[in-house]
């Protein structure tokens, strides 16, 4: 199948590379000329596992990059729209990029094509695209509009695309539905899994189910899925706050409720809240579309409110751990909105760094992939970008873990303790076990779990652990005094 993917960002580029991997002929289009030039030169503009491998394998064979949308539309049977749909100031989805693409597609169409919404869009968008086509003189029989929402997660996007739980196709005609079925046939038949280059994480992965719905239902499936996942995150964060107040351990609570098959253990990870380019904007868009349709979806307002407050609570925790913040030297591990990506859009880590800078802290930051993108959105003054977690920790008054990168969960703790001026760690992603951290001599704060510090000392064991940590502080302070 000849496929055009319009928009070569986190979704479009991965989709284009994966369609080529499935054996299709793909033209990946973008209106950002510099991005297309970099892709044509063999560069990989985003950090995503397995993407470099797929681009190297297919570029110049099943995959080409082109800045000319009209040319790509004429050459292809199916056109996937994967451009950004950011929030407007009012919280609705800004569909201007989708509309711009639809208008150009309308000018280029000369025979039957299927236009596919891959971008996350509100319900009724397919009808708007249809209207744009008709208003621009495209005969109704020359096109269909299909919704094929994307459920990939940054950080595991390639694997998510090739080994999805399900494929949703919102199509109002059988002709368009069968073209989409054909595109995904290597996955639904399982034939890809015997020859693909990207291995599954599990042995003998099941073929995904393909669900055909109306276009409107498919559009709603995407918004409702993201809203549900965000709700799960905010719910467990709210529970974590109660655990903290009660002196319980949210890790134990998560295990207990996650064992219920109706609830499941995934997405029960308490922390500093969700971020990224999807959940925040999609929740706002879903709430606003619901309002337009006459339903006040107040549950979503609360989900967003809890998420916002979660960052503030963490900031308060930093304040209470360090007393005053002005002139404190803070090591920050993680700037990306989640591990495995360089994407910093709506990153809780970026937000917290901005707040700490406002309070007069000096930041020593490290992220394995997102440093360059972080520099584009953070102020210049007050931040030193470091080459490793250990360099960031060097002589810092405290260390903050803000992104769940796997490598942050396996740090050399004794090296870290020796580098920090004070052995204080505030873990916004619950990557470590509090007891281990205390036995390693840290004063360790996490989310929804008991902190080992003076007010919460209840047993002799707690006291011993805390005294260890305090002795370590004292010896480091006297060392600092002696060396100055
Ligand atoms: P992105 O900003 O990374 O990429 C969008 C790309 O579209 C950019 O490269 C931009 O230059 C290009 N573009 C904009 N207007 C264009 C035009 N008129 N012609 C050609 N190219 C154009 O965005 P993204 O993260 O890839 O998200 C794209 C869509 O997919 C959004 O609707 C998003 O909600 C949805 N989505 C994203 C994810 C994710 O994890 N990022 C997951 C599922 C769905």
Short mmCIF file of C-alpha atoms and ligand atoms in Angstrom, two decimals:
data_model
loop_
_atom_site.label_atom_id
_atom_site.label_comp_id
_atom_site.label_asym_id
_atom_site.label_seq_id
_atom_site.Cartn_x
_atom_site.Cartn_y
_atom_site.Cartn_z
CA UNK A 1 0.00 0.00 0.00
CA UNK A 2 1.25 3.51 -0.74
CA UNK A 3 0.81 5.58 2.40
CA UNK A 4 1.47 9.26 3.15
CA UNK A 5 1.94 10.23 6.79
CA UNK A 6 1.52 13.99 7.26
CA UNK A 7 3.46 15.27 10.26
CA UNK A 8 6.79 13.66 11.17
CA UNK A 9 6.77 14.18 14.92
CA UNK A 10 6.67 11.68 17.79
CA UNK A 11 3.64 9.91 16.28
CA UNK A 12 4.03 10.51 12.54
CA UNK A 13 7.67 9.47 12.34
CA UNK A 14 7.12 6.31 14.37
CA UNK A 15 3.97 5.45 12.37
CA UNK A 16 5.78 6.04 9.05
CA UNK A 17 8.76 3.90 10.05
CA UNK A 18 6.49 1.13 11.36
CA UNK A 19 4.26 1.11 8.26
CA UNK A 20 7.46 0.70 6.20
CA UNK A 21 8.47 -2.12 8.55
CA UNK A 22 5.11 -3.79 7.80
CA UNK A 23 6.01 -3.71 4.11
CA UNK A 24 4.23 -0.58 2.86
CA UNK A 25 5.64 2.21 0.70
CA UNK A 26 5.61 5.31 2.88
CA UNK A 27 6.13 9.02 2.28
CA UNK A 28 6.66 10.88 5.54
CA UNK A 29 5.78 14.56 5.13
CA UNK A 30 6.37 17.61 7.29
CA UNK A 31 6.10 21.36 6.70
CA UNK A 32 9.18 21.94 8.89
CA UNK A 33 11.82 22.09 6.18
CA UNK A 34 14.73 21.71 8.57
CA UNK A 35 13.20 18.54 10.05
CA UNK A 36 12.76 17.03 6.58
CA UNK A 37 16.35 17.98 5.66
CA UNK A 38 17.66 16.30 8.83
CA UNK A 39 15.61 13.18 8.16
CA UNK A 40 16.77 13.08 4.54
CA UNK A 41 20.34 13.35 5.80
CA UNK A 42 19.80 10.27 7.98
CA UNK A 43 19.45 12.07 11.32
CA UNK A 44 16.92 10.94 13.92
CA UNK A 45 15.31 14.08 15.38
CA UNK A 46 13.72 12.46 18.45
CA UNK A 47 14.86 10.05 21.15
CA UNK A 48 12.83 6.87 20.79
CA UNK A 49 13.99 3.29 21.30
CA UNK A 50 14.27 1.25 18.04
CA UNK A 51 13.43 4.25 15.84
CA UNK A 52 17.04 4.75 14.60
CA UNK A 53 17.14 1.07 13.65
CA UNK A 54 13.91 1.25 11.63
CA UNK A 55 14.84 4.52 9.92
CA UNK A 56 18.23 3.12 8.91
CA UNK A 57 16.59 -0.04 7.59
CA UNK A 58 13.84 1.58 5.50
CA UNK A 59 15.02 5.07 4.54
CA UNK A 60 15.52 5.17 0.78
CA UNK A 61 13.65 1.87 0.34
CA UNK A 62 10.13 1.70 1.76
CA UNK A 63 10.35 5.11 3.44
CA UNK A 64 11.07 8.54 1.99
CA UNK A 65 10.87 12.03 3.45
CA UNK A 66 9.28 14.87 1.57
CA UNK A 67 8.22 18.44 2.30
CA UNK A 68 5.71 18.51 -0.55
CA UNK A 69 2.28 17.51 0.71
CA UNK A 70 0.46 17.74 -2.65
CA UNK A 71 3.02 15.48 -4.30
CA UNK A 72 2.73 12.92 -1.50
CA UNK A 73 -1.09 12.95 -1.58
CA UNK A 74 -1.16 12.34 -5.34
CA UNK A 75 1.29 9.44 -4.99
CA UNK A 76 -0.58 7.67 -2.18
CA UNK A 77 -3.84 5.86 -1.65
CA UNK A 78 -4.15 6.46 2.09
CA UNK A 79 -3.22 9.72 3.85
CA UNK A 80 -2.65 9.64 7.60
CA UNK A 81 -2.83 13.02 9.33
CA UNK A 82 -0.47 13.03 12.34
CA UNK A 83 0.04 16.75 12.95
CA UNK A 84 -0.10 18.36 16.39
CA UNK A 85 -3.42 19.27 18.03
CA UNK A 86 -2.29 21.47 20.94
CA UNK A 87 -4.59 23.26 23.40
CA UNK A 88 -5.99 26.68 22.66
CA UNK A 89 -6.05 29.21 25.51
CA UNK A 90 -9.65 28.18 26.17
CA UNK A 91 -8.62 24.52 26.54
CA UNK A 92 -10.22 23.32 23.29
CA UNK A 93 -8.14 21.40 20.73
CA UNK A 94 -6.47 23.68 18.19
CA UNK A 95 -7.34 21.96 14.93
CA UNK A 96 -5.78 24.57 12.65
CA UNK A 97 -2.96 22.23 11.56
CA UNK A 98 -5.47 19.48 10.76
CA UNK A 99 -7.58 21.95 8.78
CA UNK A 100 -4.54 23.26 6.87
CA UNK A 101 -3.60 19.71 5.87
CA UNK A 102 -7.21 18.87 4.91
CA UNK A 103 -7.39 21.93 2.62
CA UNK A 104 -4.18 20.99 0.82
CA UNK A 105 -5.28 17.37 0.52
CA UNK A 106 -8.53 18.61 -1.07
CA UNK A 107 -6.56 20.54 -3.69
CA UNK A 108 -4.45 17.50 -4.54
CA UNK A 109 -7.06 14.73 -4.71
CA UNK A 110 -7.55 13.39 -8.23
CA UNK A 111 -8.85 9.86 -7.48
CA UNK A 112 -10.32 7.93 -4.53
CA UNK A 113 -8.27 8.35 -1.33
CA UNK A 114 -8.80 7.59 2.32
CA UNK A 115 -7.95 10.38 4.73
CA UNK A 116 -7.15 9.03 8.18
CA UNK A 117 -7.10 10.98 11.44
CA UNK A 118 -4.15 9.69 13.42
CA UNK A 119 -3.86 12.88 15.46
CA UNK A 120 -5.94 12.93 18.63
CA UNK A 121 -9.00 15.00 17.78
CA UNK A 122 -12.39 15.72 19.33
CA UNK A 123 -15.53 13.95 18.20
CA UNK A 124 -16.97 15.47 14.99
CA UNK A 125 -13.53 16.28 13.54
CA UNK A 126 -14.00 13.71 10.77
CA UNK A 127 -17.20 15.51 9.80
CA UNK A 128 -15.32 18.81 9.65
CA UNK A 129 -12.64 17.27 7.44
CA UNK A 130 -15.40 15.95 5.21
CA UNK A 131 -16.94 19.41 4.96
CA UNK A 132 -13.56 20.94 4.03
CA UNK A 133 -13.22 18.38 1.23
CA UNK A 134 -16.69 19.03 -0.14
CA UNK A 135 -16.38 22.84 0.17
CA UNK A 136 -13.17 22.62 -1.85
CA UNK A 137 -14.95 20.81 -4.64
CA UNK A 138 -13.89 17.19 -3.98
CA UNK A 139 -16.73 14.87 -5.11
CA UNK A 140 -18.11 12.78 -2.21
CA UNK A 141 -17.27 9.51 -3.97
CA UNK A 142 -13.57 10.44 -4.25
CA UNK A 143 -12.77 10.20 -0.55
CA UNK A 144 -13.58 8.76 2.84
CA UNK A 145 -12.53 10.06 6.23
CA UNK A 146 -11.50 7.46 8.80
CA UNK A 147 -10.46 7.78 12.44
CA UNK A 148 -7.57 5.54 13.51
CA UNK A 149 -6.50 6.81 16.94
CA UNK A 150 -2.97 6.14 18.09
CA UNK A 151 -2.31 4.66 21.53
CA UNK A 152 1.50 4.51 21.50
CA UNK A 153 3.46 5.79 24.50
CA UNK A 154 6.60 7.82 24.06
CA UNK A 155 9.58 5.81 25.30
CA UNK A 156 8.15 2.54 23.96
CA UNK A 157 6.45 3.95 20.86
CA UNK A 158 7.85 1.56 18.25
CA UNK A 159 7.02 -1.52 20.25
CA UNK A 160 3.59 -0.14 21.15
CA UNK A 161 2.88 0.45 17.46
CA UNK A 162 4.00 -2.99 16.34
CA UNK A 163 2.59 -4.91 19.31
CA UNK A 164 -0.58 -2.96 20.16
CA UNK A 165 -3.31 -4.17 22.53
CA UNK A 166 -5.87 -3.21 19.89
CA UNK A 167 -6.28 -1.33 16.65
CA UNK A 168 -9.33 0.93 16.42
CA UNK A 169 -10.71 1.89 13.05
CA UNK A 170 -13.59 4.32 12.93
CA UNK A 171 -14.94 4.03 9.39
CA UNK A 172 -18.38 4.80 8.04
CA UNK A 173 -17.92 2.90 4.75
CA UNK A 174 -16.84 -0.69 4.13
CA UNK A 175 -14.52 0.44 1.32
CA UNK A 176 -12.37 2.55 3.66
CA UNK A 177 -12.54 0.03 6.52
CA UNK A 178 -11.19 -2.74 4.29
CA UNK A 179 -8.25 -0.59 3.14
CA UNK A 180 -7.33 0.04 6.76
CA UNK A 181 -7.71 -3.66 7.57
CA UNK A 182 -5.28 -4.41 4.76
CA UNK A 183 -2.73 -1.94 6.12
CA UNK A 184 -2.73 -3.60 9.54
CA UNK A 185 -3.07 -7.16 8.19
CA UNK A 186 0.59 -8.09 8.96
CA UNK A 187 -0.17 -7.38 12.63
CA UNK A 188 -3.69 -8.77 12.88
CA UNK A 189 -2.73 -11.97 11.05
CA UNK A 190 0.43 -12.29 13.15
CA UNK A 191 2.57 -12.67 10.00
CA UNK A 192 4.81 -9.74 11.04
CA UNK A 193 5.70 -11.44 14.30
CA UNK A 194 7.53 -14.27 12.58
CA UNK A 195 9.72 -11.96 10.47
CA UNK A 196 9.92 -8.56 12.21
CA UNK A 197 13.16 -6.99 13.36
CA UNK A 198 11.77 -5.49 16.53
CA UNK A 199 11.33 -8.23 19.11
CA UNK A 200 8.39 -8.42 21.46
CA UNK A 201 8.96 -8.25 25.20
CA UNK A 202 7.00 -11.47 25.59
CA UNK A 203 7.32 -14.81 23.87
CA UNK A 204 4.67 -15.56 21.22
CA UNK A 205 2.87 -12.18 21.40
CA UNK A 206 -0.85 -12.41 20.60
CA UNK A 207 -2.12 -10.73 17.43
CA UNK A 208 -3.96 -7.52 18.25
CA UNK A 209 -7.70 -7.28 17.93
CA UNK A 210 -8.99 -4.89 15.32
CA UNK A 211 -12.13 -3.06 16.30
CA UNK A 212 -14.19 -1.32 13.62
CA UNK A 213 -16.53 1.38 14.87
CA UNK A 214 -18.18 4.53 13.59
CA UNK A 215 -15.83 7.51 13.15
CA UNK A 216 -17.43 9.31 16.09
CA UNK A 217 -17.00 6.33 18.41
CA UNK A 218 -13.34 5.98 17.43
CA UNK A 219 -12.71 9.66 18.16
CA UNK A 220 -14.36 9.24 21.55
CA UNK A 221 -12.44 6.01 22.30
CA UNK A 222 -9.16 7.95 22.18
CA UNK A 223 -10.30 10.82 24.39
CA UNK A 224 -12.04 8.48 26.83
CA UNK A 225 -8.96 6.20 27.05
CA UNK A 226 -6.63 9.06 27.89
CA UNK A 227 -9.12 10.55 30.34
CA UNK A 228 -9.47 7.18 32.09
CA UNK A 229 -5.70 6.67 32.36
CA UNK A 230 -5.18 10.18 33.72
CA UNK A 231 -7.99 9.54 36.22
CA UNK A 232 -6.20 6.41 37.41
CA UNK A 233 -3.01 8.43 37.97
CA UNK A 234 -4.77 11.22 39.85
CA UNK A 235 -6.76 8.71 41.87
CA UNK A 236 -3.68 6.91 43.11
CA UNK A 237 -1.94 10.21 43.80
CA UNK A 238 -4.88 11.28 45.95
CA UNK A 239 -4.70 7.92 47.77
CA UNK A 240 -0.93 8.45 48.20
CA UNK A 241 -1.60 11.75 49.95
CA UNK A 242 -3.99 10.03 52.35
CA UNK A 243 -1.43 7.27 52.97
CA UNK A 244 1.14 9.90 53.79
CA UNK A 245 -1.17 11.60 56.29
CA UNK A 246 -2.07 8.26 57.88
CA UNK A 247 1.48 6.91 57.98
CA UNK A 248 0.58 4.04 55.60
CA UNK A 249 2.56 2.87 52.59
CA UNK A 250 0.96 3.54 49.21
CA UNK A 251 3.20 0.85 47.64
CA UNK A 252 1.46 -1.76 49.77
CA UNK A 253 -1.93 -0.21 49.04
CA UNK A 254 -1.24 -0.32 45.27
CA UNK A 255 -0.25 -3.96 45.46
CA UNK A 256 -3.41 -4.74 47.39
CA UNK A 257 -5.81 -2.96 45.08
CA UNK A 258 -3.93 -3.90 41.89
CA UNK A 259 -4.47 -7.60 42.62
CA UNK A 260 -8.15 -7.06 41.93
CA UNK A 261 -8.50 -8.08 38.27
CA UNK A 262 -11.20 -5.44 37.80
CA UNK A 263 -8.69 -2.73 38.75
CA UNK A 264 -5.34 -4.09 37.55
CA UNK A 265 -1.90 -3.01 38.71
CA UNK A 266 -0.91 -0.85 35.75
CA UNK A 267 -0.93 2.92 36.03
CA UNK A 268 -0.97 2.75 39.81
CA UNK A 269 2.33 4.58 40.20
CA UNK A 270 2.11 7.46 42.63
CA UNK A 271 4.37 10.40 41.99
CA UNK A 272 4.41 14.05 40.99
CA UNK A 273 1.67 13.59 38.41
CA UNK A 274 1.29 13.17 34.70
CA UNK A 275 2.61 15.49 32.00
CA UNK A 276 3.51 15.25 28.34
CA UNK A 277 1.89 16.38 25.16
CA UNK A 278 -1.19 14.16 25.49
CA UNK A 279 -2.92 13.81 28.85
CA UNK A 280 -2.99 17.51 29.82
CA UNK A 281 -4.30 18.74 26.48
CA UNK A 282 -6.56 15.77 25.79
CA UNK A 283 -8.30 16.08 29.16
CA UNK A 284 -8.94 19.76 28.61
CA UNK A 285 -10.21 19.06 25.09
CA UNK A 286 -12.46 16.21 26.27
CA UNK A 287 -13.91 18.32 29.08
CA UNK A 288 -14.57 21.17 26.70
CA UNK A 289 -16.15 18.99 24.02
CA UNK A 290 -18.36 17.45 26.72
CA UNK A 291 -19.45 20.95 27.77
CA UNK A 292 -20.27 21.86 24.18
CA UNK A 293 -22.41 18.74 24.01
CA UNK A 294 -24.25 19.82 27.16
CA UNK A 295 -22.51 17.64 29.74
CA UNK A 296 -20.48 19.14 32.56
CA UNK A 297 -17.73 16.51 33.02
CA UNK A 298 -16.62 17.77 36.46
CA UNK A 299 -14.76 14.55 37.25
CA UNK A 300 -12.16 15.62 34.67
CA UNK A 301 -11.76 19.05 36.33
CA UNK A 302 -10.90 17.28 39.57
CA UNK A 303 -8.47 14.89 37.82
CA UNK A 304 -6.65 17.93 36.40
CA UNK A 305 -6.81 19.72 39.76
CA UNK A 306 -5.27 16.79 41.66
CA UNK A 307 -2.52 16.58 39.06
CA UNK A 308 -1.71 20.27 39.44
CA UNK A 309 -1.74 20.10 43.25
CA UNK A 310 0.54 17.05 43.22
CA UNK A 311 3.43 19.18 41.94
CA UNK A 312 2.73 21.85 44.54
CA UNK A 313 2.69 19.25 47.32
CA UNK A 314 6.07 17.98 46.16
CA UNK A 315 7.45 21.50 46.15
CA UNK A 316 6.16 21.92 49.68
CA UNK A 317 7.96 18.69 50.58
CA UNK A 318 11.21 20.09 49.18
CA UNK A 319 10.69 23.20 51.29
CA UNK A 320 10.03 21.23 54.42
CA UNK A 321 13.12 19.06 53.82
CA UNK A 322 15.42 22.00 53.24
CA UNK A 323 13.77 24.68 55.39
CA UNK A 324 14.72 27.63 53.19
CA UNK A 325 15.35 27.38 49.47
CA UNK A 326 17.19 30.58 48.62
CA UNK A 327 20.76 29.82 47.45
CA UNK A 328 20.31 26.08 48.00
CA UNK A 329 22.12 23.94 45.48
CA UNK A 330 19.68 21.32 44.15
CA UNK A 331 20.52 18.34 41.98
CA UNK A 332 17.68 17.49 39.61
CA UNK A 333 17.52 14.09 37.93
CA UNK A 334 15.07 14.11 35.06
CA UNK A 335 13.65 16.83 32.86
CA UNK A 336 11.68 14.75 30.33
CA UNK A 337 8.01 14.26 31.19
CA UNK A 338 8.69 10.52 31.50
CA UNK A 339 11.56 8.09 31.09
CA UNK A 340 12.65 6.93 27.65
CA UNK A 341 11.90 10.14 25.79
CA UNK A 342 13.42 13.58 25.16
CA UNK A 343 9.96 15.18 25.18
CA UNK A 344 9.65 17.96 27.77
CA UNK A 345 6.20 19.21 26.84
CA UNK A 346 4.18 19.81 30.04
CA UNK A 347 6.89 18.02 32.01
CA UNK A 348 6.33 18.13 35.79
CA UNK A 349 10.14 18.23 36.14
CA UNK A 350 10.44 21.38 34.04
CA UNK A 351 7.63 22.97 36.01
CA UNK A 352 9.32 22.19 39.32
CA UNK A 353 12.69 23.46 38.14
CA UNK A 354 11.05 26.76 37.16
CA UNK A 355 9.49 27.04 40.63
CA UNK A 356 12.79 26.25 42.37
CA UNK A 357 14.60 28.85 40.27
CA UNK A 358 12.00 31.43 41.26
CA UNK A 359 12.72 30.62 44.91
CA UNK A 360 16.43 31.34 44.37
CA UNK A 361 17.82 27.78 44.11
CA UNK A 362 20.84 26.92 41.98
CA UNK A 363 19.97 23.84 39.89
CA UNK A 364 22.36 21.13 38.74
CA UNK A 365 20.36 19.14 36.20
CA UNK A 366 20.84 15.90 34.35
CA UNK A 367 18.60 13.99 31.96
CA UNK A 368 19.83 11.16 29.70
CA UNK A 369 17.99 12.51 26.61
CA UNK A 370 16.09 15.73 27.24
CA UNK A 371 18.82 18.27 28.11
CA UNK A 372 18.76 20.03 24.76
CA UNK A 373 14.98 20.35 24.62
CA UNK A 374 14.95 21.44 28.29
CA UNK A 375 17.41 24.25 27.51
CA UNK A 376 14.98 25.56 24.91
CA UNK A 377 12.22 26.03 27.50
CA UNK A 378 14.07 26.82 30.74
CA UNK A 379 15.63 30.17 31.69
CA UNK A 380 19.38 30.40 31.11
CA UNK A 381 20.40 31.66 34.52
CA UNK A 382 20.62 29.44 37.58
CA UNK A 383 21.00 26.04 35.88
CA UNK A 384 24.13 23.99 35.33
CA UNK A 385 23.57 21.09 32.91
CA UNK A 386 25.63 18.09 34.00
CA UNK A 387 26.94 15.05 32.16
CA UNK A 388 25.73 12.46 34.65
CA UNK A 389 23.60 11.96 37.73
CA UNK A 390 26.78 11.92 39.83
CA UNK A 391 28.05 15.21 38.45
CA UNK A 392 24.65 16.75 39.23
CA UNK A 393 24.81 15.41 42.80
CA UNK A 394 28.25 16.79 43.44
CA UNK A 395 28.09 19.14 46.45
CA UNK A 396 24.33 19.54 46.15
CA UNK A 397 22.27 20.22 49.27
CA UNK A 398 19.65 17.72 48.11
CA UNK A 399 18.84 15.53 45.16
CA UNK A 400 15.43 15.44 43.45
CA UNK A 401 14.30 12.57 41.20
CA UNK A 402 11.69 13.95 38.82
CA UNK A 403 11.58 11.48 35.90
CA UNK A 404 11.24 7.69 36.02
CA UNK A 405 14.27 6.90 33.86
CA UNK A 406 15.35 3.31 34.49
CA UNK A 407 18.95 4.41 35.04
CA UNK A 408 17.87 6.62 37.96
CA UNK A 409 16.57 3.52 39.73
CA UNK A 410 19.97 1.83 39.73
CA UNK A 411 22.34 4.54 40.94
CA UNK A 412 25.39 3.71 43.04
CA UNK A 413 24.02 4.87 46.37
CA UNK A 414 27.24 5.08 48.36
CA UNK A 415 28.85 7.13 45.58
CA UNK A 416 25.83 9.40 45.56
CA UNK A 417 25.89 9.83 49.34
CA UNK A 418 29.54 10.81 49.28
CA UNK A 419 28.97 13.37 46.56
CA UNK A 420 26.02 15.13 48.16
CA UNK A 421 26.70 17.81 50.75
CA UNK A 422 23.68 16.52 52.68
CA UNK A 423 22.30 13.01 52.06
CA UNK A 424 18.81 14.23 51.31
CA UNK A 425 16.85 12.67 48.45
CA UNK A 426 13.34 13.67 47.40
CA UNK A 427 12.07 11.02 45.04
CA UNK A 428 9.08 12.20 43.04
CA UNK A 429 8.81 8.85 41.26
CA UNK A 430 9.15 6.35 44.14
CA UNK A 431 12.09 4.60 42.44
CA UNK A 432 13.69 3.41 45.70
CA UNK A 433 12.67 1.50 48.76
CA UNK A 434 12.54 3.85 51.80
CA UNK A 435 14.09 1.32 54.19
CA UNK A 436 17.01 0.63 51.87
CA UNK A 437 17.58 4.34 51.43
CA UNK A 438 17.55 4.93 55.15
CA UNK A 439 19.96 2.07 55.75
CA UNK A 440 22.23 3.61 53.12
CA UNK A 441 22.29 6.75 55.24
CA UNK A 442 19.87 8.92 53.29
CA UNK A 443 17.10 11.11 54.52
CA UNK A 444 14.66 9.95 51.92
CA UNK A 445 11.30 11.43 51.01
CA UNK A 446 9.00 9.85 48.45
CA UNK A 447 5.29 10.02 47.64
CA UNK A 448 2.73 8.31 49.83
CA UNK A 449 5.25 6.41 51.95
CA UNK A 450 6.60 7.09 55.42
CA UNK A 451 9.56 9.46 55.56
CA UNK A 452 12.38 8.44 57.86
CA UNK A 453 12.90 11.65 59.72
CA UNK A 454 12.53 12.79 63.34
CA UNK A 455 8.76 13.45 63.55
CA UNK A 456 7.93 10.00 62.21
CA UNK A 457 10.36 8.01 64.36
CA UNK A 458 8.40 5.32 66.11
CA UNK A 459 10.73 2.39 66.66
CA UNK A 460 14.32 1.91 67.74
CA UNK A 461 15.13 0.66 64.26
CA UNK A 462 13.84 3.94 62.79
CA UNK A 463 15.91 5.85 65.31
CA UNK A 464 19.09 3.96 64.43
CA UNK A 465 18.54 4.55 60.74
CA UNK A 466 17.88 8.25 61.25
CA UNK A 467 20.90 8.64 63.49
CA UNK A 468 23.04 7.05 60.81
CA UNK A 469 21.82 9.62 58.34
CA UNK A 470 22.38 12.50 60.76
CA UNK A 471 25.89 11.30 61.60
CA UNK A 472 26.62 11.26 57.93
CA UNK A 473 25.40 14.87 57.63
CA UNK A 474 27.50 15.91 60.63
CA UNK A 475 30.64 14.27 59.35
CA UNK A 476 30.16 15.84 55.92
CA UNK A 477 29.53 19.28 57.46
CA UNK A 478 32.63 19.11 59.63
CA UNK A 479 34.57 17.91 56.62
CA UNK A 480 33.24 20.90 54.64
CA UNK A 481 34.19 23.30 57.48
CA UNK A 482 37.65 21.75 57.77
CA UNK A 483 38.30 21.96 54.05
CA UNK A 484 37.12 25.59 53.84
P1 LIG B 1 4.61 16.63 17.21
O1 LIG B 1 4.48 18.07 17.53
O2 LIG B 1 5.78 15.86 17.69
O3 LIG B 1 4.56 16.45 15.62
C1 LIG B 1 3.68 17.12 14.78
C2 LIG B 1 4.41 17.35 13.46
O4 LIG B 1 3.46 17.87 12.51
C3 LIG B 1 5.52 18.39 13.56
O5 LIG B 1 6.72 17.84 13.05
C4 LIG B 1 5.02 19.56 12.69
O6 LIG B 1 6.07 20.24 12.04
C5 LIG B 1 4.12 18.82 11.72
N1 LIG B 1 3.12 19.68 11.06
C6 LIG B 1 2.33 20.64 11.62
N2 LIG B 1 1.55 21.19 10.67
C7 LIG B 1 1.85 20.57 9.51
C8 LIG B 1 1.37 20.71 8.18
N3 LIG B 1 0.44 21.61 7.87
N4 LIG B 1 1.91 19.93 7.21
C9 LIG B 1 2.86 19.02 7.52
N5 LIG B 1 3.35 18.85 8.76
C10 LIG B 1 2.84 19.60 9.75
O7 LIG B 1 3.26 15.96 17.72
P2 LIG B 1 3.07 14.44 18.15
O8 LIG B 1 3.47 14.26 19.56
O9 LIG B 1 3.61 13.57 17.09
O10 LIG B 1 1.48 14.34 18.13
C11 LIG B 1 0.75 14.35 16.92
C12 LIG B 1 -0.69 13.98 17.22
O11 LIG B 1 -0.74 12.64 17.72
C13 LIG B 1 -1.34 14.84 18.29
O12 LIG B 1 -2.70 15.00 17.96
C14 LIG B 1 -1.21 14.00 19.54
O13 LIG B 1 -2.20 14.29 20.49
C15 LIG B 1 -1.40 12.62 18.98
N6 LIG B 1 -0.78 11.58 19.80
C16 LIG B 1 0.45 11.78 20.36
C17 LIG B 1 1.04 10.78 21.11
C18 LIG B 1 2.38 11.00 21.76
O14 LIG B 1 2.76 10.19 22.61
N7 LIG B 1 3.12 12.02 21.37
C19 LIG B 1 0.39 9.54 21.28
C20 LIG B 1 -0.84 9.36 20.66
C21 LIG B 1 -1.42 10.38 19.93
#
